[in-house]
Amino acid sequence: MALEIVKPGLATSIQDLGRPGYFHLGIPQGGAMDRLALRAANLLVGNPEGAACLEAVFMGPQIRFKRDVSVAVTGAELPVMLDGEPRQTWTSFTARAGQVLSFGFLQAGARAYLAFSGGIDTPPALGSRSTYPIGALGGIDGRNVEAGDELPLAEAPLADEGRHVPENLRRMPGCPATLRVLPGLYWHRITEASQQSFFDDTWTVAAEADRMGYRFKGGRALEFVPRKQPFGAGADPSNIVDGCYSYGSIQVPGGTEPIVLHRDAVSGGGYFTLGAVISADMDLIGQLQPNTPVKFERVDMDQALAARADRTRVLSGVRELLA
Amino acid sequence: MKTRYTFGGDEHIYVEMDEEMSLDAFFKSLSMSNAVREADIAGVTEICPANASFQVRFDPDVISPDDMLARIQDLEHKADAAEKRLATRIIEVPVFYRDPWTHETLMRFRERHQDPNATDLEYAARINGFDSVDAFIEAHHSQPWFVSMVGFVAGLPFLYQLVERERQLEVPKYLRPRTDTPKLTVGYGGCFSCIYSVRGAGGYQMFGITPMPIYDPDQKISYLRDFMVFFKPGDIVKWKPIDHAEYDRITAAVEDGSWRPRIAEVEFDLDEFNADMRGTNAKLMEALDGA
């Protein structure tokens, strides 16, 4: 074994780019909430960009190395220390056998990605090492890491030290954060006034914000277009006949608190959804701390695709830099 | 029925066959999602059928959203013309109604329920006009059910009963969802029954529990070795009431690998069913008795 978890942090999990293909059975794609940060971390240490990393939430773990390993930490600004000596984030460095990696207090963002040369080599489940605790899949026995766990790494040469991703190739949310939304799905269920207020109001990230979904509060309650509820939908005006949920879709149970479904989304349910956060902004959600103010910005499909292309250019820039 | 197409962000197309639940809407969503699968369109990454809708996830770098939409719309006439016949299977699922585990759980969450002074079954029986819980339980298990959707969480089936609209049982979800539901609880919300595949949060009323695991990520249970998820849309289920002793016997037999669910291969024809529901159901259940 190459790594020993001395302290696990808050909800540190093994993640890669996930397991698409099983959503029709209620098994979500999973994988890193900030995919760009995970890819960058892997490329910094010479891994394939989808290798398994640790995703640390709000707080870093403490890890003892059992052999020499290249390390990179990306995503949230979480001060990195090796045997107590500061190391830079978004920069590769070498840890020697016996050294201990630890972290200071979170300064910005919410999730840090810890890549190790070779990549974490736990057994894949349905094609991915990503941890999905609800379904007991991936990770270590389907759970997050715990103190005393030992993690294997695949064999790989050490990467050069000091490989670095500059700030112009990173993407972090602003304050207030802006999340671009394409209206659709059951958008017609709310009144014009509520369609307007949803985008006008400033929302804040609620405490219930995890890999399944992010909840927001503080905006005006949404009002529904009156109708006789269809058979099988349930009595509440926010109910529909249970249907599929899109990744990024925004449900508003009872019209009060929007929930944006993320990588570990439930695959369906009986709440109306008013549209979805565009694919280009999904990574940003993974970097939002509770209480962060957020504005939803209305975009059309052309703008969504332009944003997606822009994001692809950032990724290409990282790939070229670290090739 | 009027089909409605809409985008879910830049990676999903959501197709709603009908606002209300019906077997016609379910069959059309299943045929259309099958047609999309068979069309093998480059860029499609996931196809998820639901009760009266389905969703396609695609990669907009491979196929533009408008082209994707046009390809799916082209397939609608195919689904309309498709025979409403399904080669499927009927499965007998044992249920221990009024079991001690869901009872303990429902008592813990009474303040989140519409009727804190009754059990979920007493409440459901009353609002559906039954004289007794026994009569309600009888209505729940006497006629078979369609698995109309698999999802929410890992391998959880939604089931829709094969009876006339006026005989459908309907119950609301809890006022506020519970934070706990025992694994393998048989639940009910709206017009759907379900089986909670794993322990966790839930809002459906709790009627009982089955000793039959339906999700096994370790793939050690005898009938889940080939794949970890048991149900798929289109499966037919017949509940079989069992008592505590039988529940314990089956649980032990599942553990030692000697128990398998009773299953029969059957054909289901929607037109035949609509013409004679009781007769069609009787044939389905006969097939199970012969298995």
Coordinates of C-alpha atoms in Angstrom, one line a residue:
Chain A
M1 CA 0.0 0.0 0.0
A2 CA 1.2 3.5 -0.9
L3 CA -0.9 5.9 1.2
E4 CA -2.1 5.7 4.8
I5 CA -5.0 7.9 5.9
V6 CA -4.0 9.3 9.3
K7 CA -7.0 11.6 9.5
P8 CA -9.8 11.4 7.0
G9 CA -11.0 15.0 6.9
L10 CA -14.7 15.7 6.6
A11 CA -16.2 13.6 3.8
T12 CA -13.1 12.7 1.7
S13 CA -13.9 10.3 -1.1
I14 CA -12.2 8.5 -3.9
Q15 CA -13.5 10.0 -7.2
D16 CA -12.6 9.7 -10.9
L17 CA -14.7 10.8 -13.9
G18 CA -17.6 8.5 -12.9
R19 CA -19.7 5.7 -14.3
P20 CA -22.1 7.0 -17.0
G21 CA -24.4 4.4 -18.4
Y22 CA -26.5 3.2 -15.4
F23 CA -28.7 6.2 -14.7
H24 CA -31.7 4.3 -16.1
L25 CA -31.3 2.0 -13.1
G26 CA -30.9 4.8 -10.5
I27 CA -27.1 4.6 -10.4
P28 CA -25.8 8.1 -11.1
Q29 CA -22.7 9.0 -13.0
G30 CA -20.9 10.2 -9.9
G31 CA -17.3 11.3 -10.1
A32 CA -15.5 14.5 -9.3
M33 CA -17.9 17.4 -8.7
D34 CA -15.3 19.7 -10.2
R35 CA -14.1 17.7 -13.2
L36 CA -11.8 20.3 -14.5
A37 CA -9.9 20.4 -11.2
L38 CA -9.6 16.6 -11.1
R39 CA -8.3 16.5 -14.7
A40 CA -5.7 19.2 -14.0
A41 CA -4.5 17.5 -10.8
N42 CA -4.0 14.2 -12.7
L43 CA -2.2 15.9 -15.6
L44 CA 0.1 17.7 -13.1
V45 CA 1.4 14.4 -11.8
G46 CA 1.6 12.7 -15.2
N47 CA -1.6 10.5 -14.8
P48 CA -4.3 9.9 -17.4
E49 CA -6.7 12.7 -16.7
G50 CA -9.5 10.4 -15.5
A51 CA -7.4 8.6 -12.8
A52 CA -8.9 8.2 -9.3
C53 CA -8.1 11.0 -6.9
L54 CA -9.2 12.0 -3.4
E55 CA -12.0 14.7 -3.3
A56 CA -11.7 16.5 0.0
V57 CA -14.7 18.7 1.1
F58 CA -14.1 21.9 3.2
M59 CA -11.2 20.2 5.1
G60 CA -8.2 18.3 4.1
P61 CA -7.2 14.8 5.2
Q62 CA -3.8 13.8 6.7
I63 CA -1.9 11.3 4.7
R64 CA 1.4 9.4 5.4
F65 CA 3.3 8.2 2.3
K66 CA 4.6 4.7 2.3
R67 CA 6.7 5.2 -0.8
D68 CA 7.9 8.1 -3.0
V69 CA 4.9 9.7 -4.8
S70 CA 4.3 12.8 -7.0
V71 CA 1.4 14.9 -5.6
A72 CA -0.7 17.8 -6.8
V73 CA -3.6 19.6 -5.1
T74 CA -6.1 21.5 -7.2
G75 CA -9.6 22.9 -6.8
A76 CA -10.4 24.7 -3.5
E77 CA -7.6 26.9 -2.0
L78 CA -6.7 24.6 0.9
P79 CA -3.2 25.4 2.1
V80 CA -0.9 22.3 1.6
M81 CA 1.8 21.2 3.9
L82 CA 4.4 18.4 3.6
D83 CA 5.9 17.6 7.0
G84 CA 4.6 21.0 8.1
E85 CA 6.4 22.9 5.2
P86 CA 4.1 24.8 2.9
R87 CA 3.7 23.6 -0.7
Q88 CA 1.8 25.3 -3.6
T89 CA -1.6 24.3 -4.8
W90 CA -2.0 23.6 -8.6
T91 CA 1.7 22.6 -8.6
S92 CA 3.3 19.2 -8.6
F93 CA 5.8 18.2 -5.8
T94 CA 7.4 15.0 -4.6
A95 CA 6.6 13.4 -1.3
R96 CA 9.1 10.9 0.1
A97 CA 8.3 7.7 1.9
G98 CA 7.5 8.5 5.5
Q99 CA 6.5 12.1 4.9
V100 CA 3.1 13.4 6.0
L101 CA 0.7 15.5 3.9
S102 CA -1.6 17.9 5.8
F103 CA -3.8 20.9 5.2
G104 CA -4.6 24.3 6.7
F105 CA -7.9 26.0 6.8
L106 CA -10.0 26.5 3.7
Q107 CA -9.5 29.9 2.0
A108 CA -11.6 29.7 -1.1
G109 CA -13.8 27.1 -2.9
A110 CA -15.2 23.9 -1.3
R111 CA -13.5 20.8 -2.8
A112 CA -9.9 20.1 -3.3
Y113 CA -8.6 17.3 -5.5
L114 CA -5.5 15.3 -4.4
A115 CA -3.8 13.5 -7.3
F116 CA -1.0 10.9 -6.7
S117 CA 1.3 9.6 -9.4
G118 CA -0.1 6.3 -10.7
G119 CA -3.6 7.1 -9.5
I120 CA -5.6 5.4 -6.6
D121 CA -5.9 1.7 -7.6
T122 CA -8.9 0.5 -5.6
P123 CA -11.2 -2.0 -7.4
P124 CA -13.5 -0.4 -9.9
A125 CA -17.3 -1.0 -9.7
L126 CA -19.3 -0.7 -13.0
G127 CA -16.2 0.8 -14.7
S128 CA -15.4 3.5 -12.1
R129 CA -13.6 3.9 -8.7
S130 CA -15.9 6.7 -7.8
T131 CA -17.5 6.4 -4.3
Y132 CA -21.3 6.2 -4.3
P133 CA -22.1 5.5 -0.6
I134 CA -25.9 5.2 -1.1
G135 CA -25.4 2.3 -3.5
A136 CA -22.3 1.0 -1.7
L137 CA -20.3 1.3 -4.9
G138 CA -16.7 2.1 -5.6
G139 CA -14.3 3.8 -3.1
I140 CA -13.3 1.4 -0.3
D141 CA -16.2 -1.0 0.2
G142 CA -18.5 1.6 -1.2
R143 CA -17.7 4.2 1.5
N144 CA -15.7 7.4 2.1
V145 CA -12.2 7.1 3.4
E146 CA -11.6 6.6 7.2
A147 CA -8.6 6.9 9.5
G148 CA -6.4 3.8 9.1
D149 CA -7.3 3.1 5.5
E150 CA -4.4 2.2 3.3
L151 CA -4.8 3.1 -0.4
P152 CA -2.9 1.4 -3.2
L153 CA -1.5 3.4 -6.1
A154 CA -0.8 2.0 -9.6
E155 CA 2.9 1.9 -10.5
A156 CA 4.1 5.0 -12.2
P157 CA 7.3 7.1 -12.5
L158 CA 7.6 10.3 -10.5
A159 CA 6.6 13.5 -12.4
D160 CA 8.8 16.6 -12.5
E161 CA 8.4 18.9 -9.6
G162 CA 7.1 22.4 -10.1
R163 CA 4.7 21.7 -13.0
H164 CA 2.0 24.4 -12.5
V165 CA -1.4 25.5 -13.8
P166 CA -1.6 29.3 -13.8
E167 CA -4.7 31.1 -12.6
N168 CA -5.9 31.9 -16.1
L169 CA -6.5 28.2 -16.7
R170 CA -8.5 27.7 -13.5
R171 CA -12.2 28.3 -13.0
M172 CA -13.6 29.2 -9.6
P173 CA -17.0 30.9 -8.8
G174 CA -17.1 34.6 -8.1
C175 CA -19.0 36.2 -5.2
P176 CA -21.9 36.4 -5.8
A177 CA -21.5 33.3 -7.9
T178 CA -23.3 33.2 -11.2
L179 CA -24.9 30.0 -12.4
R180 CA -26.2 30.0 -15.9
V181 CA -29.6 28.2 -16.4
L182 CA -31.4 27.1 -19.5
P183 CA -35.1 27.3 -18.7
G184 CA -37.1 24.1 -19.8
L185 CA -38.5 20.8 -18.5
Y186 CA -41.5 22.0 -16.4
W187 CA -40.7 25.7 -16.7
H188 CA -44.4 26.3 -17.8
R189 CA -45.6 25.2 -14.4
I190 CA -44.7 28.5 -12.7
T191 CA -46.2 31.9 -13.3
E192 CA -44.5 34.6 -15.4
A193 CA -43.9 36.6 -12.2
S194 CA -42.1 33.7 -10.6
Q195 CA -40.1 33.0 -13.8
Q196 CA -38.9 36.6 -13.4
S197 CA -38.3 36.5 -9.6
F198 CA -36.3 33.3 -9.8
F199 CA -33.7 35.1 -11.9
D200 CA -34.0 38.5 -10.2
D201 CA -33.5 37.3 -6.6
T202 CA -30.2 36.6 -4.9
W203 CA -30.2 33.1 -3.4
T204 CA -27.7 31.6 -0.9
V205 CA -26.3 28.1 -0.6
A206 CA -28.1 26.3 2.2
A207 CA -26.5 23.8 4.6
E208 CA -27.9 20.9 2.6
A209 CA -25.3 20.9 -0.1
D210 CA -23.6 17.7 -1.1
R211 CA -22.7 15.4 -3.9
M212 CA -26.4 14.6 -4.6
G213 CA -27.5 18.2 -4.8
Y214 CA -27.2 21.8 -3.7
R215 CA -30.1 23.5 -2.0
F216 CA -30.6 27.3 -2.2
K217 CA -32.6 29.6 0.0
G218 CA -33.6 33.2 0.4
G219 CA -35.4 34.0 -2.8
R220 CA -39.1 34.6 -3.1
A221 CA -41.3 31.5 -3.2
L222 CA -42.4 30.4 -6.6
E223 CA -46.1 30.4 -7.6
F224 CA -47.7 27.8 -9.8
V225 CA -50.0 28.1 -12.7
P226 CA -53.3 26.7 -11.4
R227 CA -54.4 23.4 -12.7
K228 CA -56.2 20.2 -11.8
Q229 CA -53.4 17.9 -10.8
P230 CA -53.0 15.1 -13.3
F231 CA -53.8 11.5 -12.2
G232 CA -50.8 9.9 -10.4
A233 CA -49.0 13.2 -9.8
G234 CA -49.9 13.9 -6.2
A235 CA -51.8 16.8 -4.7
D236 CA -49.1 19.4 -4.3
P237 CA -48.9 21.8 -7.2
S238 CA -45.1 21.2 -7.3
N239 CA -45.8 17.5 -7.9
I240 CA -45.6 15.7 -11.3
V241 CA -46.0 12.0 -12.3
D242 CA -42.6 10.8 -11.3
G243 CA -40.2 11.3 -14.2
C244 CA -36.5 11.4 -15.0
Y245 CA -34.2 14.1 -13.6
S246 CA -31.5 15.7 -15.6
Y247 CA -28.0 16.4 -14.1
G248 CA -28.1 20.0 -13.2
S249 CA -31.9 20.1 -13.1
I250 CA -33.5 22.5 -10.6
Q251 CA -36.4 21.2 -8.6
V252 CA -38.3 23.4 -6.2
P253 CA -40.4 21.2 -3.8
G254 CA -43.3 23.2 -2.6
G255 CA -42.0 26.2 -4.6
T256 CA -39.7 27.3 -1.8
E257 CA -36.1 26.1 -2.0
P258 CA -34.5 25.2 -5.3
I259 CA -32.3 22.1 -5.4
V260 CA -29.8 21.6 -8.2
L261 CA -29.0 17.9 -8.7
H262 CA -25.3 17.2 -9.1
R263 CA -23.1 14.1 -9.8
D264 CA -24.7 11.7 -7.3
A265 CA -28.2 12.8 -8.4
V266 CA -31.3 10.7 -7.7
S267 CA -32.4 9.6 -11.2
G268 CA -36.0 10.6 -11.0
G269 CA -38.8 11.7 -8.8
G270 CA -42.1 13.5 -8.4
Y271 CA -41.1 17.2 -8.3
F272 CA -41.3 19.7 -11.1
T273 CA -38.1 21.0 -12.5
L274 CA -37.8 24.5 -14.0
G275 CA -34.7 24.0 -16.2
A276 CA -31.1 23.0 -15.7
V277 CA -27.8 24.6 -14.9
I278 CA -25.7 24.4 -18.1
S279 CA -23.0 21.8 -18.3
A280 CA -20.2 24.5 -18.4
D281 CA -21.2 25.7 -14.9
M282 CA -21.6 22.3 -13.1
D283 CA -18.0 22.3 -11.9
L284 CA -18.5 25.7 -10.2
I285 CA -21.3 24.3 -8.0
G286 CA -18.8 21.9 -6.5
Q287 CA -16.8 24.9 -5.3
L288 CA -19.6 26.7 -3.5
Q289 CA -19.5 26.9 0.3
P290 CA -22.7 27.2 2.3
N291 CA -24.0 30.8 2.7
T292 CA -22.4 31.9 -0.6
P293 CA -24.7 34.3 -2.5
V294 CA -25.7 33.0 -5.9
K295 CA -27.5 34.6 -8.9
F296 CA -29.1 32.4 -11.5
E297 CA -28.6 33.8 -15.0
R298 CA -31.0 33.0 -17.8
V299 CA -29.3 31.8 -21.0
D300 CA -30.5 30.2 -24.3
M301 CA -29.1 27.1 -26.0
D302 CA -26.6 29.0 -28.1
Q303 CA -25.2 30.7 -25.1
A304 CA -25.0 27.4 -23.3
L305 CA -23.1 25.8 -26.1
A306 CA -20.7 28.8 -26.4
A307 CA -20.0 28.5 -22.6
R308 CA -19.4 24.8 -23.1
A309 CA -16.9 25.6 -26.0
D310 CA -15.2 28.1 -23.8
R311 CA -14.8 25.5 -21.0
T312 CA -13.4 23.0 -23.6
R313 CA -10.8 25.7 -24.6
V314 CA -9.7 26.0 -20.9
L315 CA -9.2 22.2 -20.7
S316 CA -7.3 22.2 -24.0
G317 CA -5.1 24.9 -22.6
V318 CA -4.3 22.8 -19.5
R319 CA -3.7 19.7 -21.7
E320 CA -1.3 21.6 -24.0
L321 CA 0.6 23.2 -21.0
L322 CA 1.1 19.8 -19.3
A323 CA 1.6 17.6 -22.3
Chain B
M1 CA -52.0 12.1 -25.0
K2 CA -49.9 14.9 -26.3
T3 CA -46.1 14.4 -26.5
R4 CA -44.0 17.3 -25.2
Y5 CA -40.3 17.7 -26.0
T6 CA -38.0 19.9 -23.9
F7 CA -34.3 20.4 -23.1
G8 CA -32.8 19.7 -19.7
G9 CA -29.8 21.9 -20.0
D10 CA -27.5 21.4 -23.0
E11 CA -27.0 17.6 -22.5
H12 CA -30.6 16.2 -22.0
I13 CA -33.8 15.9 -23.9
Y14 CA -36.9 15.1 -21.9
V15 CA -39.9 13.7 -23.6
E16 CA -43.3 13.7 -21.7
M17 CA -45.9 11.4 -23.3
D18 CA -48.6 12.6 -21.0
E19 CA -49.1 14.7 -17.9
E20 CA -51.1 11.9 -16.3
M21 CA -50.2 8.3 -15.6
S22 CA -51.6 5.6 -17.7
L23 CA -50.5 2.3 -19.2
D24 CA -50.8 3.8 -22.7
A25 CA -48.4 6.6 -21.7
F26 CA -46.0 4.0 -20.1
F27 CA -46.1 1.8 -23.2
K28 CA -45.4 4.7 -25.5
S29 CA -42.5 5.9 -23.4
L30 CA -41.0 2.4 -23.3
S31 CA -41.4 1.9 -27.1
M32 CA -40.0 5.2 -27.9
S33 CA -37.0 4.8 -25.6
N34 CA -36.4 1.4 -27.2
A35 CA -36.6 3.0 -30.7
V36 CA -34.0 5.5 -29.6
R37 CA -31.7 2.7 -28.4
E38 CA -32.2 0.7 -31.6
A39 CA -31.5 3.8 -33.7
D40 CA -28.0 3.8 -32.2
I41 CA -27.5 7.5 -32.7
A42 CA -23.9 8.7 -32.3
G43 CA -23.6 11.0 -29.2
V44 CA -26.3 9.4 -27.1
T45 CA -24.9 8.5 -23.7
E46 CA -27.9 7.5 -21.6
I47 CA -31.5 6.5 -22.3
C48 CA -33.8 6.5 -19.2
P49 CA -37.4 5.4 -19.5
A50 CA -39.8 6.6 -16.8
N51 CA -43.5 6.2 -15.9
A52 CA -45.0 8.4 -18.6
S53 CA -41.9 10.1 -20.0
F54 CA -38.3 9.3 -20.9
Q55 CA -35.0 11.1 -21.1
V56 CA -32.0 11.0 -23.4
R57 CA -28.6 12.3 -22.4
F58 CA -26.3 13.2 -25.3
D59 CA -23.0 14.8 -25.9
P60 CA -23.6 18.2 -27.7
D61 CA -20.0 18.1 -29.0
V62 CA -20.9 15.0 -31.1
I63 CA -24.5 15.9 -32.1
S64 CA -26.1 19.3 -31.9
P65 CA -29.2 19.7 -29.5
D66 CA -31.4 20.6 -32.4
D67 CA -30.3 17.6 -34.5
M68 CA -30.7 15.3 -31.5
L69 CA -34.2 16.6 -31.0
A70 CA -35.1 16.1 -34.7
R71 CA -33.8 12.5 -34.6
I72 CA -35.9 11.7 -31.5
Q73 CA -39.0 13.3 -32.9
D74 CA -38.6 11.3 -36.1
L75 CA -39.0 8.1 -34.0
E76 CA -42.3 9.1 -32.5
H77 CA -44.4 7.7 -35.4
K78 CA -42.5 4.4 -35.1
A79 CA -43.5 4.2 -31.4
D80 CA -47.1 5.0 -32.3
A81 CA -47.1 2.2 -34.9
A82 CA -45.3 -0.3 -32.6
E83 CA -47.3 -3.3 -31.3
K84 CA -48.2 -2.7 -27.7
R85 CA -47.0 -6.1 -26.8
L86 CA -44.2 -7.0 -24.5
A87 CA -42.3 -10.3 -23.9
T88 CA -41.6 -10.0 -20.2
R89 CA -41.7 -11.9 -16.9
I90 CA -43.9 -12.1 -13.9
I91 CA -42.2 -12.3 -10.5
E92 CA -43.8 -13.3 -7.2
V93 CA -42.5 -10.9 -4.5
P94 CA -43.2 -12.0 -0.9
V95 CA -44.4 -9.2 1.4
F96 CA -44.7 -9.2 5.2
Y97 CA -47.3 -6.5 5.7
R98 CA -47.5 -4.8 9.1
D99 CA -44.0 -5.9 9.9
P100 CA -42.3 -4.7 13.1
W101 CA -39.4 -2.8 11.3
T102 CA -41.5 -0.5 9.2
H103 CA -43.9 -0.1 12.2
E104 CA -41.0 1.0 14.4
T105 CA -39.9 3.5 11.7
L106 CA -43.3 4.9 11.0
M107 CA -43.9 5.5 14.8
R108 CA -40.6 7.5 14.9
F109 CA -41.7 9.8 12.2
R110 CA -45.4 10.3 13.2
E111 CA -45.1 14.1 13.4
R112 CA -44.3 14.2 9.7
H113 CA -47.4 12.3 8.7
Q114 CA -50.9 13.4 7.7
D115 CA -52.5 11.3 10.4
P116 CA -50.2 11.0 13.5
N117 CA -52.8 8.8 15.3
A118 CA -53.0 6.1 12.7
T119 CA -50.4 3.8 11.0
D120 CA -49.6 4.3 7.3
L121 CA -51.8 1.3 6.4
E122 CA -54.7 2.5 8.6
Y123 CA -54.5 5.9 7.0
A124 CA -54.3 4.5 3.4
A125 CA -57.2 2.1 4.0
R126 CA -59.4 4.9 5.3
I127 CA -58.7 7.5 2.6
N128 CA -59.2 4.9 -0.1
G129 CA -62.6 3.9 1.4
F130 CA -61.8 0.5 2.8
D131 CA -63.6 -0.9 5.9
S132 CA -60.5 -2.5 7.2
V133 CA -56.7 -2.7 6.8
D134 CA -57.1 -6.3 5.7
A135 CA -59.4 -5.4 2.8
F136 CA -56.9 -2.7 1.8
I137 CA -54.0 -5.2 1.9
E138 CA -56.1 -7.6 -0.2
A139 CA -56.6 -4.9 -2.8
H140 CA -52.8 -4.2 -2.8
H141 CA -51.8 -7.8 -3.5
S142 CA -54.7 -9.4 -5.3
Q143 CA -54.0 -8.0 -8.8
P144 CA -50.5 -7.7 -10.4
W145 CA -48.4 -4.6 -11.0
F146 CA -46.2 -3.3 -13.8
V147 CA -42.6 -2.0 -13.1
S148 CA -43.1 1.4 -14.9
M149 CA -39.7 2.9 -13.9
V150 CA -36.5 1.9 -12.2
G151 CA -34.6 4.7 -10.4
F152 CA -34.5 7.4 -7.8
V153 CA -31.7 5.4 -6.1
A154 CA -30.0 2.2 -7.0
G155 CA -32.4 -0.3 -8.6
L156 CA -35.6 1.0 -6.9
P157 CA -38.7 -0.1 -8.9
F158 CA -41.8 2.1 -9.2
L159 CA -44.9 -0.1 -9.8
Y160 CA -48.3 0.6 -11.3
Q161 CA -51.2 -1.6 -10.6
L162 CA -53.0 -3.5 -13.5
V163 CA -56.5 -2.4 -12.6
E164 CA -59.1 0.1 -13.8
R165 CA -58.4 3.7 -13.0
E166 CA -61.3 3.8 -10.4
R167 CA -59.7 0.9 -8.6
Q168 CA -56.3 2.4 -8.4
L169 CA -55.1 3.1 -4.8
E170 CA -53.9 6.6 -4.2
V171 CA -52.1 8.0 -1.2
P172 CA -50.1 11.2 -0.7
K173 CA -46.4 11.2 0.3
Y174 CA -45.5 12.0 3.9
L175 CA -45.9 15.8 4.7
R176 CA -42.1 15.9 5.2
P177 CA -39.9 13.1 4.0
R178 CA -38.5 10.7 6.6
T179 CA -34.7 10.6 7.1
D180 CA -34.9 6.8 7.4
T181 CA -36.6 3.9 5.7
P182 CA -35.7 0.3 6.3
K183 CA -34.1 -1.5 3.4
L184 CA -36.7 -3.5 1.3
T185 CA -39.7 -1.5 2.6
V186 CA -42.7 -1.8 0.3
G187 CA -43.9 1.8 0.0
Y188 CA -46.7 3.8 -1.6
G189 CA -47.0 7.3 -3.0
G190 CA -49.4 8.8 -5.5
C191 CA -50.6 5.8 -7.6
F192 CA -47.2 4.0 -7.3
S193 CA -46.0 1.3 -5.1
C194 CA -42.2 0.9 -4.7
I195 CA -39.5 -1.2 -3.0
Y196 CA -36.8 0.7 -1.3
S197 CA -33.7 -1.1 -2.6
V198 CA -31.4 0.4 0.1
R199 CA -31.9 2.0 3.5
G200 CA -32.3 5.8 3.4
A201 CA -34.5 8.8 3.2
G202 CA -38.0 8.4 1.8
G203 CA -41.5 10.0 1.6
Y204 CA -43.7 7.1 0.5
Q205 CA -46.1 5.5 3.0
M206 CA -44.8 2.2 4.4
F207 CA -46.9 -0.9 4.1
G208 CA -44.5 -3.8 4.8
I209 CA -41.2 -5.3 3.9
T210 CA -40.0 -8.0 1.5
P211 CA -37.3 -10.6 2.4
M212 CA -36.2 -10.5 -1.3
P213 CA -33.1 -8.4 -1.9
I214 CA -33.3 -6.5 -5.2
Y215 CA -29.9 -4.7 -5.2
D216 CA -26.6 -6.3 -4.4
P217 CA -23.4 -4.4 -5.3
D218 CA -21.3 -7.4 -4.2
Q219 CA -23.3 -9.7 -6.5
K220 CA -23.2 -12.5 -4.0
I221 CA -27.0 -13.3 -3.8
S222 CA -27.7 -16.3 -6.1
Y223 CA -30.1 -14.5 -8.5
L224 CA -28.1 -11.2 -8.5
R225 CA -24.8 -12.7 -9.6
D226 CA -25.2 -11.8 -13.3
F227 CA -26.2 -8.2 -12.5
M228 CA -26.5 -6.2 -9.3
V229 CA -30.0 -4.8 -10.1
F230 CA -33.0 -7.1 -10.2
F231 CA -35.8 -5.1 -11.8
K232 CA -36.2 -3.5 -15.2
P233 CA -39.1 -1.5 -16.7
G234 CA -41.8 -3.8 -18.1
D235 CA -41.4 -6.5 -15.4
I236 CA -44.7 -7.6 -13.8
V237 CA -44.9 -8.2 -10.1
K238 CA -47.4 -10.2 -8.0
W239 CA -47.1 -9.5 -4.3
K240 CA -47.6 -12.6 -2.0
P241 CA -48.5 -11.9 1.6
I242 CA -46.4 -13.8 4.1
D243 CA -46.2 -14.0 7.9
H244 CA -43.3 -13.5 10.3
A245 CA -42.2 -17.1 10.2
E246 CA -42.2 -17.2 6.4
Y247 CA -40.3 -14.0 6.3
D248 CA -37.6 -15.5 8.6
R249 CA -37.5 -18.7 6.6
I250 CA -37.0 -16.8 3.3
T251 CA -34.4 -14.5 4.8
A252 CA -32.4 -17.5 6.0
A253 CA -32.7 -19.2 2.6
V254 CA -31.6 -16.1 0.8
E255 CA -28.5 -16.0 3.0
D256 CA -27.6 -19.6 2.4
G257 CA -28.2 -19.3 -1.3
S258 CA -31.1 -21.7 -1.6
W259 CA -33.9 -19.2 -2.3
R260 CA -34.8 -17.8 -5.7
P261 CA -37.9 -15.8 -6.6
R262 CA -40.6 -17.5 -8.5
I263 CA -40.6 -16.2 -12.1
A264 CA -42.5 -17.1 -15.3
E265 CA -41.9 -15.8 -18.8
V266 CA -45.1 -14.1 -20.1
E267 CA -46.4 -12.0 -23.0
F268 CA -48.3 -8.8 -22.2
D269 CA -50.6 -7.3 -24.8
L270 CA -52.0 -3.9 -23.9
D271 CA -55.0 -4.1 -26.2
E272 CA -55.9 -7.6 -24.8
F273 CA -55.5 -6.2 -21.3
N274 CA -57.7 -3.2 -22.0
A275 CA -60.4 -5.5 -23.4
D276 CA -60.4 -7.9 -20.5
M277 CA -58.3 -6.8 -17.5
R278 CA -59.4 -9.5 -15.0
G279 CA -59.0 -12.3 -17.6
T280 CA -55.5 -11.1 -18.7
N281 CA -54.4 -10.8 -15.1
A282 CA -55.8 -14.3 -14.3
K283 CA -53.7 -15.7 -17.2
L284 CA -50.6 -13.9 -15.9
M285 CA -51.1 -15.3 -12.4
E286 CA -51.7 -18.8 -13.8
A287 CA -48.4 -18.7 -15.5
L288 CA -46.8 -17.9 -12.2
D289 CA -48.6 -20.8 -10.5
G290 CA -47.1 -23.1 -13.1
A291 CA -43.6 -21.8 -12.6

